[in-house]
Every structure is written in structure tokens, then in C-alpha cells.
Tab-separated table of C-alpha atoms and ligand atoms in Angstrom:
chain	number	residue	atom	x	y	z
A	1	MET	CA	-60.006	-98.062	165.382
A	2	ALA	CA	-63.402	-98.998	166.690
A	3	ILE	CA	-64.589	-102.309	167.973
A	4	ARG	CA	-68.299	-102.908	167.476
A	5	LYS	CA	-70.430	-105.052	169.714
A	6	ILE	CA	-71.008	-108.508	168.239
A	7	ARG	CA	-74.627	-109.580	168.352
A	8	VAL	CA	-75.230	-113.051	169.710
A	9	MET	CA	-77.710	-115.700	168.714
A	10	GLY	CA	-81.156	-114.839	169.969
A	11	ASP	CA	-80.810	-111.281	168.640
A	12	ARG	CA	-83.404	-110.903	165.907
A	13	VAL	CA	-81.011	-108.927	163.701
A	14	LEU	CA	-79.255	-112.241	162.983
A	15	THR	CA	-82.422	-113.693	161.433
A	16	LYS	CA	-83.072	-110.896	158.922
A	17	LYS	CA	-82.331	-110.725	155.220
A	18	CYS	CA	-79.835	-107.925	154.516
A	19	ARG	CA	-80.202	-105.238	151.866
A	20	PRO	CA	-77.745	-104.828	148.982
A	21	VAL	CA	-75.327	-101.904	149.019
A	22	ASP	CA	-75.888	-99.667	145.995
A	23	GLU	CA	-73.219	-97.056	146.589
A	24	MET	CA	-70.151	-96.613	148.726
A	25	THR	CA	-70.466	-93.942	151.388
A	26	ASP	CA	-68.192	-92.645	154.138
A	27	ARG	CA	-70.426	-94.386	156.654
A	28	ILE	CA	-69.976	-97.735	154.944
A	29	LYS	CA	-66.205	-97.209	154.704
A	30	ILE	CA	-66.137	-96.664	158.462
A	31	LEU	CA	-68.324	-99.717	158.958
A	32	ILE	CA	-65.921	-101.884	156.923
A	33	ASN	CA	-62.894	-100.636	158.893
A	34	ASP	CA	-64.725	-101.271	162.150
A	35	MET	CA	-65.700	-104.751	160.981
A	36	PHE	CA	-62.036	-105.601	160.353
A	37	ASP	CA	-61.063	-104.171	163.765
A	38	THR	CA	-63.809	-106.228	165.380
A	39	LEU	CA	-62.806	-109.355	163.449
A	40	TYR	CA	-59.132	-109.123	164.404
A	41	GLU	CA	-59.928	-108.222	168.019
A	42	SER	CA	-62.169	-111.275	168.352
A	43	GLY	CA	-59.726	-113.652	166.678
A	44	GLY	CA	-62.287	-114.799	164.107
A	45	VAL	CA	-61.795	-115.426	160.397
A	46	GLY	CA	-64.971	-113.810	159.054
A	47	LEU	CA	-67.646	-111.356	160.070
A	48	ALA	CA	-70.886	-110.277	158.412
A	49	ALA	CA	-72.485	-106.850	158.855
A	50	PRO	CA	-75.622	-108.161	160.617
A	51	GLN	CA	-73.331	-109.532	163.339
A	52	VAL	CA	-72.603	-105.921	164.262
A	53	GLY	CA	-76.247	-104.962	163.857
A	54	VAL	CA	-76.156	-103.567	160.303
A	55	LEU	CA	-78.534	-105.116	157.767
A	56	LYS	CA	-76.334	-104.624	154.711
A	57	ARG	CA	-74.812	-107.244	152.415
A	58	ILE	CA	-71.208	-106.778	153.556
A	59	VAL	CA	-68.764	-109.431	154.704
A	60	VAL	CA	-65.140	-109.237	155.799
A	61	ILE	CA	-62.953	-112.320	155.710
A	62	ASP	CA	-59.353	-113.051	156.616
A	63	VAL	CA	-58.537	-116.700	157.128
A	64	THR	CA	-54.739	-116.300	157.395
A	65	GLY	CA	-54.432	-112.942	159.130
A	66	GLU	CA	-52.763	-111.580	155.975
A	67	ASP	CA	-55.439	-111.904	153.297
A	68	PRO	CA	-58.232	-109.477	154.076
A	69	TYR	CA	-61.206	-109.478	151.729
A	70	VAL	CA	-64.255	-107.239	151.696
A	71	LEU	CA	-67.201	-108.825	149.935
A	72	ILE	CA	-70.039	-106.463	149.110
A	73	ASN	CA	-73.248	-107.972	147.696
A	74	PRO	CA	-71.514	-111.374	147.415
A	75	LYS	CA	-73.041	-114.088	145.286
A	76	ILE	CA	-71.807	-117.674	145.248
A	77	VAL	CA	-71.863	-118.665	141.576
A	78	GLU	CA	-70.113	-122.020	141.653
A	79	THR	CA	-69.328	-124.738	144.156
A	80	ALA	CA	-67.571	-128.085	143.945
A	81	GLY	CA	-66.643	-130.971	146.174
A	82	GLU	CA	-67.387	-131.413	149.809
A	83	GLN	CA	-65.676	-130.897	153.144
A	84	CYS	CA	-66.848	-131.866	156.563
A	85	GLY	CA	-65.444	-130.081	159.584
A	86	MET	CA	-65.999	-128.129	162.751
A	87	GLU	CA	-67.452	-124.691	162.449
A	88	GLY	CA	-68.071	-121.922	164.934
A	89	CYS	CA	-69.409	-118.386	164.917
A	90	LEU	CA	-68.564	-115.214	166.803
A	91	SER	CA	-72.316	-114.842	167.381
A	92	LEU	CA	-72.385	-118.126	169.270
A	93	PRO	CA	-69.309	-117.996	171.483
A	94	GLY	CA	-68.004	-121.181	173.042
A	95	LYS	CA	-69.847	-123.506	170.668
A	96	MET	CA	-68.997	-125.430	167.531
A	97	GLY	CA	-70.521	-128.105	165.385
A	98	GLU	CA	-69.811	-130.311	162.412
A	99	VAL	CA	-70.984	-128.846	159.113
A	100	THR	CA	-70.594	-130.121	155.557
A	101	ARG	CA	-69.736	-127.420	153.025
A	102	PRO	CA	-68.463	-127.342	149.452
A	103	ASN	CA	-64.689	-127.663	149.276
A	104	TYR	CA	-64.480	-125.069	146.517
A	105	VAL	CA	-66.487	-121.892	146.136
A	106	LYS	CA	-66.451	-119.193	143.484
A	107	CYS	CA	-67.952	-115.918	144.630
A	108	GLU	CA	-68.734	-112.719	142.732
A	109	ALA	CA	-68.739	-109.551	144.783
A	110	PHE	CA	-67.808	-105.872	144.835
A	111	ASN	CA	-64.808	-104.515	146.722
A	112	GLU	CA	-64.642	-101.402	148.919
A	113	ASN	CA	-64.462	-99.253	145.749
A	114	MET	CA	-67.570	-100.981	144.372
A	115	GLU	CA	-65.476	-102.657	141.686
A	116	PRO	CA	-66.626	-106.170	140.788
A	117	PHE	CA	-64.227	-109.018	141.456
A	118	VAL	CA	-64.212	-112.769	141.785
A	119	LEU	CA	-62.968	-114.626	144.849
A	120	GLU	CA	-62.270	-118.324	144.617
A	121	GLY	CA	-61.581	-120.316	147.747
A	122	GLU	CA	-60.934	-123.830	148.898
A	123	GLU	CA	-61.103	-125.496	152.293
A	124	LEU	CA	-61.301	-122.954	155.139
A	125	LEU	CA	-61.780	-119.988	152.800
A	126	ALA	CA	-64.605	-121.789	150.976
A	127	ARG	CA	-66.214	-122.682	154.293
A	128	CYS	CA	-65.905	-119.128	155.519
A	129	ILE	CA	-67.411	-117.616	152.343
A	130	CYS	CA	-70.441	-119.933	152.652
A	131	HIS	CA	-70.861	-119.239	156.365
A	132	GLU	CA	-70.624	-115.452	156.041
A	133	CYS	CA	-72.855	-115.229	152.948
A	134	GLU	CA	-75.544	-117.127	154.827
A	135	HIS	CA	-75.467	-114.543	157.624
A	136	LEU	CA	-76.670	-112.041	154.998
A	137	ASP	CA	-79.833	-114.109	154.614
A	138	GLY	CA	-80.369	-114.542	158.330
A	139	ILE	CA	-79.051	-118.098	158.456
A	140	MET	CA	-76.807	-119.395	161.246
A	141	TYR	CA	-74.530	-122.408	160.773
A	142	THR	CA	-76.425	-124.161	163.551
A	143	GLU	CA	-79.130	-124.925	160.963
A	144	HIS	CA	-76.646	-127.226	159.231
A	145	VAL	CA	-74.983	-128.869	162.216
A	146	GLU	CA	-74.884	-132.629	162.019
A	147	GLY	CA	-75.159	-134.194	165.426
A	148	GLU	CA	-74.858	-132.093	168.553
A	149	LEU	CA	-73.552	-128.619	169.092
A	150	LEU	CA	-70.346	-128.997	171.107
A	151	ASP	CA	-68.465	-126.820	173.557
A	152	SER	CA	-65.552	-125.131	171.867
A	153	MET	CA	-62.185	-124.973	173.608
A	154	ALA	CA	-60.564	-122.930	170.859
A	155	PRO	CA	-62.262	-119.558	170.466
A	156	GLU	CA	-59.566	-118.470	167.987
A	157	GLU	CA	-61.045	-120.882	165.463
A	158	GLU	CA	-64.473	-119.324	165.561
A	159	GLU	CA	-65.763	-117.581	162.527
B	1	NI	NI1	-70.849	-116.548	161.903
């Protein structure tokens, strides 16, 4: 188990476009395990590789604490509906803001064995997929916040 340091907003690594993963390696397997350890330790629901300083298109998500997903080279291929709600980010601790996202998202990705799969999500999972995929293109949710960024009293809800 290894907890990696989470980069915070202002760190340039969070503004970069990440590179696709073309093959699974032992290093990447370790990275994925460390990302889950870091996610669970921080109480978040999703974490993208650039948040731990690695510019690769890898995301880990677990919105219930029992449904871990690894998304490698994820691509959102379909969205529907709309949801408006508070969003936070482990790279911007103590803050949250209102963001409108699709209520349904269909995402194509590769798993930790580089096998393609499809992940469909609604509500929080859909929000989380959108938020994490944007990290891979150097985009923070703050770019979408409607109104003011607020102080968060519930760090366990941060993504
Ligand atoms: Ni985030």
C-alpha cells in the first residue's frame, strides 16, 4: 500500500494533456494500486493520474466504496440529460461549486488488463466520469462552476 501525494491546483501538471497508455506494465499496475490507496485514504470518489503527478490517461473511480473501476484511455461516447449539483476535487481541498453535467454518460475504456469495456453511469457516477476524464485534458471543474466557489464542510464528498 502506498499513498501518493495529491497535487493541488496551481501545480502545472494539472493543466497538461495526458498521454494514452499503449501497454500495461508493472509500473502502471503499481500506479493503479497506489491510486486506489490514495483515493480511499482521501475519502474521494475518483482520482485521475495527473492528480498524482503522472501524465497518463488513467482514472480510478469508486462512488460507493464497493464498485472500483479503472478507466484507461477513457472516451465518453454518449451523454444524455442534465444534472446540476455540488462538485469538489481532491486537488482543491475545502472548496466546492455548482456544476451542470449530463445525467447519463456512456464511456469506452480499457481495464487493467487492457481489455476494452463500456461503463455506463447515471447521477454521481456520470458526474464523476466527466470530472475525471476532464483531468486527463488538464481541465479542472472550476472552469464550469456556476456562481461562486464555496467553502466545503464535507471533505468526504470531494472527488
Ligand atoms: Ni478532481
